[in-house]
Short mmCIF file of C-alpha atoms in Angstrom, two decimals:
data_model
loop_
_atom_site.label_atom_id
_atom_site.label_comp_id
_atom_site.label_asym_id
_atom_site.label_seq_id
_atom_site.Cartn_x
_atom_site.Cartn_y
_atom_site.Cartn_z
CA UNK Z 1 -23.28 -6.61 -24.51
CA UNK Z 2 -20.94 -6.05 -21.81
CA UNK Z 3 -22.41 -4.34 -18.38
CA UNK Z 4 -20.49 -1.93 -16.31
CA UNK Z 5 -20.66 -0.26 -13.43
CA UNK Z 6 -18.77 2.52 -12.14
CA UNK Z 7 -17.69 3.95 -8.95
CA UNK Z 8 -16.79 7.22 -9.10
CA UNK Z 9 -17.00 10.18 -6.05
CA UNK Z 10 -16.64 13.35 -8.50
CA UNK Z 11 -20.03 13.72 -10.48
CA UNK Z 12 -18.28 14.88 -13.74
CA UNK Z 13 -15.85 12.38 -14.11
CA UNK Z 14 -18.45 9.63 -13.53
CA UNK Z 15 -20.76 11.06 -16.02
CA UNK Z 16 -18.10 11.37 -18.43
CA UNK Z 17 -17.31 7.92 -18.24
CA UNK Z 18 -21.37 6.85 -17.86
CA UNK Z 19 -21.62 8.80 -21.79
CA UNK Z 20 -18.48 7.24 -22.57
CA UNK Z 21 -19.60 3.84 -22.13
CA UNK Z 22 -23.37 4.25 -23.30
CA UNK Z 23 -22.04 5.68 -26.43
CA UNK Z 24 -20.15 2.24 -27.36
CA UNK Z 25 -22.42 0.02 -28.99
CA UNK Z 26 -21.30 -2.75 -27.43
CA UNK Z 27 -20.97 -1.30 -23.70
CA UNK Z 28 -23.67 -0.46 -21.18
CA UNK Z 29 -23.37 1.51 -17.91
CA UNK Z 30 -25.88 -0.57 -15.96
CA UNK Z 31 -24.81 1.20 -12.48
CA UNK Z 32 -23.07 4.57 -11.40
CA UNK Z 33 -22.41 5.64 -7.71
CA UNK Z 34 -20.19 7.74 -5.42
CA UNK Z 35 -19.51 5.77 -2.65
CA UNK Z 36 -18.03 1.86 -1.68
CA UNK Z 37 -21.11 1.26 0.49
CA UNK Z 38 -23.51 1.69 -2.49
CA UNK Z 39 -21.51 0.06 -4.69
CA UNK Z 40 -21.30 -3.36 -2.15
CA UNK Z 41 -25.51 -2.92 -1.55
CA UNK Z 42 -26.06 -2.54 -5.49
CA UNK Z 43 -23.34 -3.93 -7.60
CA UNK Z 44 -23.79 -7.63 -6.15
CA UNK Z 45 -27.23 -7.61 -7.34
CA UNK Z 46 -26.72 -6.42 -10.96
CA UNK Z 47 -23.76 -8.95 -11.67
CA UNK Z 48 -22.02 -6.51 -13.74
CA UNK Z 49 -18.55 -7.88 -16.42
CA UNK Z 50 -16.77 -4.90 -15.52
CA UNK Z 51 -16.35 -2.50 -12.67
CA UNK Z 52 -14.77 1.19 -12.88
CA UNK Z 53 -13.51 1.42 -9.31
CA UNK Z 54 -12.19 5.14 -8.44
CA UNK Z 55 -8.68 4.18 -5.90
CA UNK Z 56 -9.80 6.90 -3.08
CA UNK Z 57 -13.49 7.25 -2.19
CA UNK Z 58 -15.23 8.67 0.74
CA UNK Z 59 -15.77 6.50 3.83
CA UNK Z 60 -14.62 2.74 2.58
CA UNK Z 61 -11.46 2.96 0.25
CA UNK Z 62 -12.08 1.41 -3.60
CA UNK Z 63 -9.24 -0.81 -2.70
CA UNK Z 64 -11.68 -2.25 0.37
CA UNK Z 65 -14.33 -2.53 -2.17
CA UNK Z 66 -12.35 -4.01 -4.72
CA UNK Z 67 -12.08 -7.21 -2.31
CA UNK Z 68 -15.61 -7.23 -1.07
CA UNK Z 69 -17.23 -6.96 -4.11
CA UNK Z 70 -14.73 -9.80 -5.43
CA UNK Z 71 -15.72 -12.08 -2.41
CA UNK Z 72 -19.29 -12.02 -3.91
CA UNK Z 73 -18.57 -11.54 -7.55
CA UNK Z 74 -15.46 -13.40 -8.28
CA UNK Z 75 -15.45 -13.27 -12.17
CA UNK Z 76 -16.07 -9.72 -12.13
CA UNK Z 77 -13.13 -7.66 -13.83
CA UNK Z 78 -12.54 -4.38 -11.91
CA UNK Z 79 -10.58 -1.67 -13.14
CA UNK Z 80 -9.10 0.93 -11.11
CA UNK Z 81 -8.70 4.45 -11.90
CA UNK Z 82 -6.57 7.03 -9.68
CA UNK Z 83 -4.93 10.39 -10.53
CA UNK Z 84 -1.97 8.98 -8.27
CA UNK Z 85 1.09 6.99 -9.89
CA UNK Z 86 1.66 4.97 -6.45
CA UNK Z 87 3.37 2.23 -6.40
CA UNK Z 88 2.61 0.97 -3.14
CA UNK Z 89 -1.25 1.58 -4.15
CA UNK Z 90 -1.11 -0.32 -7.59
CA UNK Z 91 -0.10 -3.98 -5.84
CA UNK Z 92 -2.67 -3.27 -2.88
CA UNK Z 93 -5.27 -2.77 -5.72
CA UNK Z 94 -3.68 -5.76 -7.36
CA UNK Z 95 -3.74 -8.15 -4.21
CA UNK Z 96 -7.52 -6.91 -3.53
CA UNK Z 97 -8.19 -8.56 -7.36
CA UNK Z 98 -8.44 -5.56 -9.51
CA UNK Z 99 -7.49 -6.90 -12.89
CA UNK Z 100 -6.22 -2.93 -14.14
CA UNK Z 101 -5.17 0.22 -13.70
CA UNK Z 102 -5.93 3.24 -15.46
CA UNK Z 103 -5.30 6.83 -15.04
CA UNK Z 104 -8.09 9.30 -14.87
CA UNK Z 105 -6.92 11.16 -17.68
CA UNK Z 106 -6.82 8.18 -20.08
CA UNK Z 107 -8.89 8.73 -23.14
CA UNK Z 108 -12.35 7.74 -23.98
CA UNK Z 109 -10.87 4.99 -26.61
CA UNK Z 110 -8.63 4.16 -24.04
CA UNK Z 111 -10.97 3.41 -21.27
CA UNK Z 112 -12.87 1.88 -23.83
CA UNK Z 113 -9.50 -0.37 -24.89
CA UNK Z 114 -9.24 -1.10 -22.05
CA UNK Z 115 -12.69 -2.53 -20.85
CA UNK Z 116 -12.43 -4.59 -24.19
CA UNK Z 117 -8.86 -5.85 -22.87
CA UNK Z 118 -9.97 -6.97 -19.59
CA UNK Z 119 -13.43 -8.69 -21.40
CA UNK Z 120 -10.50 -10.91 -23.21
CA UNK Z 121 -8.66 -11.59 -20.27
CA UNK Z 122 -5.85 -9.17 -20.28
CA UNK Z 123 -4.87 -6.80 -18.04
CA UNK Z 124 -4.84 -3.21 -19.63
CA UNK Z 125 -2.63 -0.24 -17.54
CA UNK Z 126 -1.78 3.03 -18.70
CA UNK Z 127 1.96 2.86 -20.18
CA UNK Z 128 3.07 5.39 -17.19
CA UNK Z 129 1.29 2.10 -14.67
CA UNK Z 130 2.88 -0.51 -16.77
CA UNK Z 131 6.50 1.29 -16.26
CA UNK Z 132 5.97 1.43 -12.62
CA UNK Z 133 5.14 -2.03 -12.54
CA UNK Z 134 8.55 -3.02 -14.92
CA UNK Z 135 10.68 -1.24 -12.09
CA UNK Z 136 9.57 -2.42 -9.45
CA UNK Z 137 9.59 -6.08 -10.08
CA UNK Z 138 13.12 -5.49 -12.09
CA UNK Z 139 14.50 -4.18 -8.34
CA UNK Z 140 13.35 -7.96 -7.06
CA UNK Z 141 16.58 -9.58 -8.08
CA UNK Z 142 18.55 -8.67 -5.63
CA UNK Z 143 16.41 -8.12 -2.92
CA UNK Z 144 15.46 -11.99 -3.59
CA UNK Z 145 19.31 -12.80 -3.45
CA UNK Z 146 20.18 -11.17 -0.37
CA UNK Z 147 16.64 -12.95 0.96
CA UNK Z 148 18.30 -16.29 0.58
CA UNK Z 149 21.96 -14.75 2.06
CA UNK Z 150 21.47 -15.27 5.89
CA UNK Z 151 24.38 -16.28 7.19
CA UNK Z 152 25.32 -19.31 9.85
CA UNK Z 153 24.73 -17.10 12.68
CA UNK Z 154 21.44 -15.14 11.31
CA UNK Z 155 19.71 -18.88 10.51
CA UNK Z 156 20.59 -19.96 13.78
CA UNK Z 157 18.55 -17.03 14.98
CA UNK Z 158 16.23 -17.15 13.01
CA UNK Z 159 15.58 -20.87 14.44
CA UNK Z 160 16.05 -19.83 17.38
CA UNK Z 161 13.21 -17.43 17.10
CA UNK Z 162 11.21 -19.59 15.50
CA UNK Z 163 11.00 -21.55 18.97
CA UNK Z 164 9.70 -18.60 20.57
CA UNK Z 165 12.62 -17.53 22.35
CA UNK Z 166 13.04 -14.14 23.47
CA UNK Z 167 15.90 -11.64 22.19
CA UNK Z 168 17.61 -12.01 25.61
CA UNK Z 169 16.82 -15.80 25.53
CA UNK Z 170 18.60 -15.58 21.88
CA UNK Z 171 21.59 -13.77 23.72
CA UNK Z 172 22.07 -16.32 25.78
CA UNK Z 173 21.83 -19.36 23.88
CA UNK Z 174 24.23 -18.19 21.31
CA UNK Z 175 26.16 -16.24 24.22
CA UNK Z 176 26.26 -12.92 22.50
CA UNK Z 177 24.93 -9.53 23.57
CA UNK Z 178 20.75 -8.66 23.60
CA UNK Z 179 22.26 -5.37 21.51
CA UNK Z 180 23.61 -8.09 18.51
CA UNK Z 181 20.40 -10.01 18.70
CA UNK Z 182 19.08 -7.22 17.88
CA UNK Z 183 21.20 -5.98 15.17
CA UNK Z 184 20.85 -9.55 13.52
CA UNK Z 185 17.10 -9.69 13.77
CA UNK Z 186 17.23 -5.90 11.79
CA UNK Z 187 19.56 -7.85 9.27
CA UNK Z 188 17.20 -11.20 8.82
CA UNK Z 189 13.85 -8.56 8.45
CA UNK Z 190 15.90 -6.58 5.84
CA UNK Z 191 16.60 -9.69 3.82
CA UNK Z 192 13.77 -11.60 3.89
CA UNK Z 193 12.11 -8.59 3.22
CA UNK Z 194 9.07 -8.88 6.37
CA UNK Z 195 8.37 -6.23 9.11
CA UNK Z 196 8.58 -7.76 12.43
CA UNK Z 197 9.58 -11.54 14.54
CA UNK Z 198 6.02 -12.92 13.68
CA UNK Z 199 6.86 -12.19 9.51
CA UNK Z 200 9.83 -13.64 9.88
CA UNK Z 201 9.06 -16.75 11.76
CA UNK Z 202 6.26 -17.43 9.35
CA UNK Z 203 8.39 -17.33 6.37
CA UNK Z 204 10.96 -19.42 8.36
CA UNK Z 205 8.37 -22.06 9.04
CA UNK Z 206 7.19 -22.48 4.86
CA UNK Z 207 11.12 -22.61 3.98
CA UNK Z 208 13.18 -23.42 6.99
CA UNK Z 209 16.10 -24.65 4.58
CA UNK Z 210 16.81 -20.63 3.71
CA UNK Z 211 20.22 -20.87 2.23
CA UNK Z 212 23.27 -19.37 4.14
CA UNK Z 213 25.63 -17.12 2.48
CA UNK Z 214 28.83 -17.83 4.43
CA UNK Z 215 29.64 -17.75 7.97
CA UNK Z 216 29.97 -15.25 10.08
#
């Protein structure tokens, strides 16, 4: 018998999925609440197989929840379920440990499917989820190229700034202007794909043998 829990904010949707479950012979809701704070107090407790973790919840995102409850419970399979298609929301659920990703307008056999899926160690997504998924790791190609394309001057920079110097402590060393630091430092973010000095010096510090494109 596999036991699941849900967490669900809208009352009809989690009682649709409660029936859902209770109707499989093989499934049993053991837990159903609205909120992330409930289901970190409760779900702990009951030791659940699979959770049915609603993306946006009231107070404390399912995302949040998704990594507490997987501090305490780390075989426990959680599912997501959203009415968004968001990218950027599918690898944050991802990172947190969710194992899938459903819509809320899947089926009853396939929220079922996919339970079953995630029981056997898969990890079951809507086809619409899956396709986001596909495109956005088939864009990494060349974003990984250009990562390892700094050229002479942007790895000198970069080492540079890895030393803690400042932008106008850059400018100097290198004797160009603060305004082509700067311009540079926009470049190296872009490729190595981080958001700021601190990003990039960390990366810098795990691989400081980036390759260089060509000189510049």
């Amino acid at each position: 018998m596999t036991k699941i829990a849900i967490v669900e904010d809208n009352t009809v949707m989690r009682e649709s999925f409660r029936q859902w479950i209770n109707a499989s012979p093989n499934f049993r809701c053991v837990f159903a609440c609205a909120t992330a704070e409930e289901a970190v107090a409760e779900i702990p407790r009951l030791k659940p197989d699979v959770v049915l973790m609603d993306v946006h919840l009231p107070g404390e995102s399912g995302i949040v929840c998704t990594a507490r409850l997987k501090e305490e419970l780390p075989d426990v399979q959680v599912i997501m379920l959203t009415v968004y298609r968001n990218q950027e929301l599918i690898f944050q659920a991802l990172q947190a440990g969710a194992s899938g990703y459903l819509l809320k307008r899947s089926s009853p056999n396939e929220l079922l499917s996919a339970i079953a899926e995630v029981r056997s160690g898969g990890a079951p997504m809507t086809s619409e989820i899956a396709r986001m998924v596909v495109e956005a790791f088939q864009k990494k190609p060349a974003n990984l190229a250009s990562a390892d394309g700094l050229t002479n001057r942007e790895s000198e920079i970069l080492a540079l700034l890895s030393e803690g110097l400042s932008n106008k402590e850059i400018a100097d060393r290198v004797d160009i202007s603060y305004d082509t630091v700067r311009a540079h430092l926009r470049h190296i973010y872009e490729k190595l794909h981080v958001r700021g000095r601190t990003e990039a010096v960390k990366m810098y510090l795990k691989s400081p043998n980036l390759s260089i494109a060509g000189n510049q």
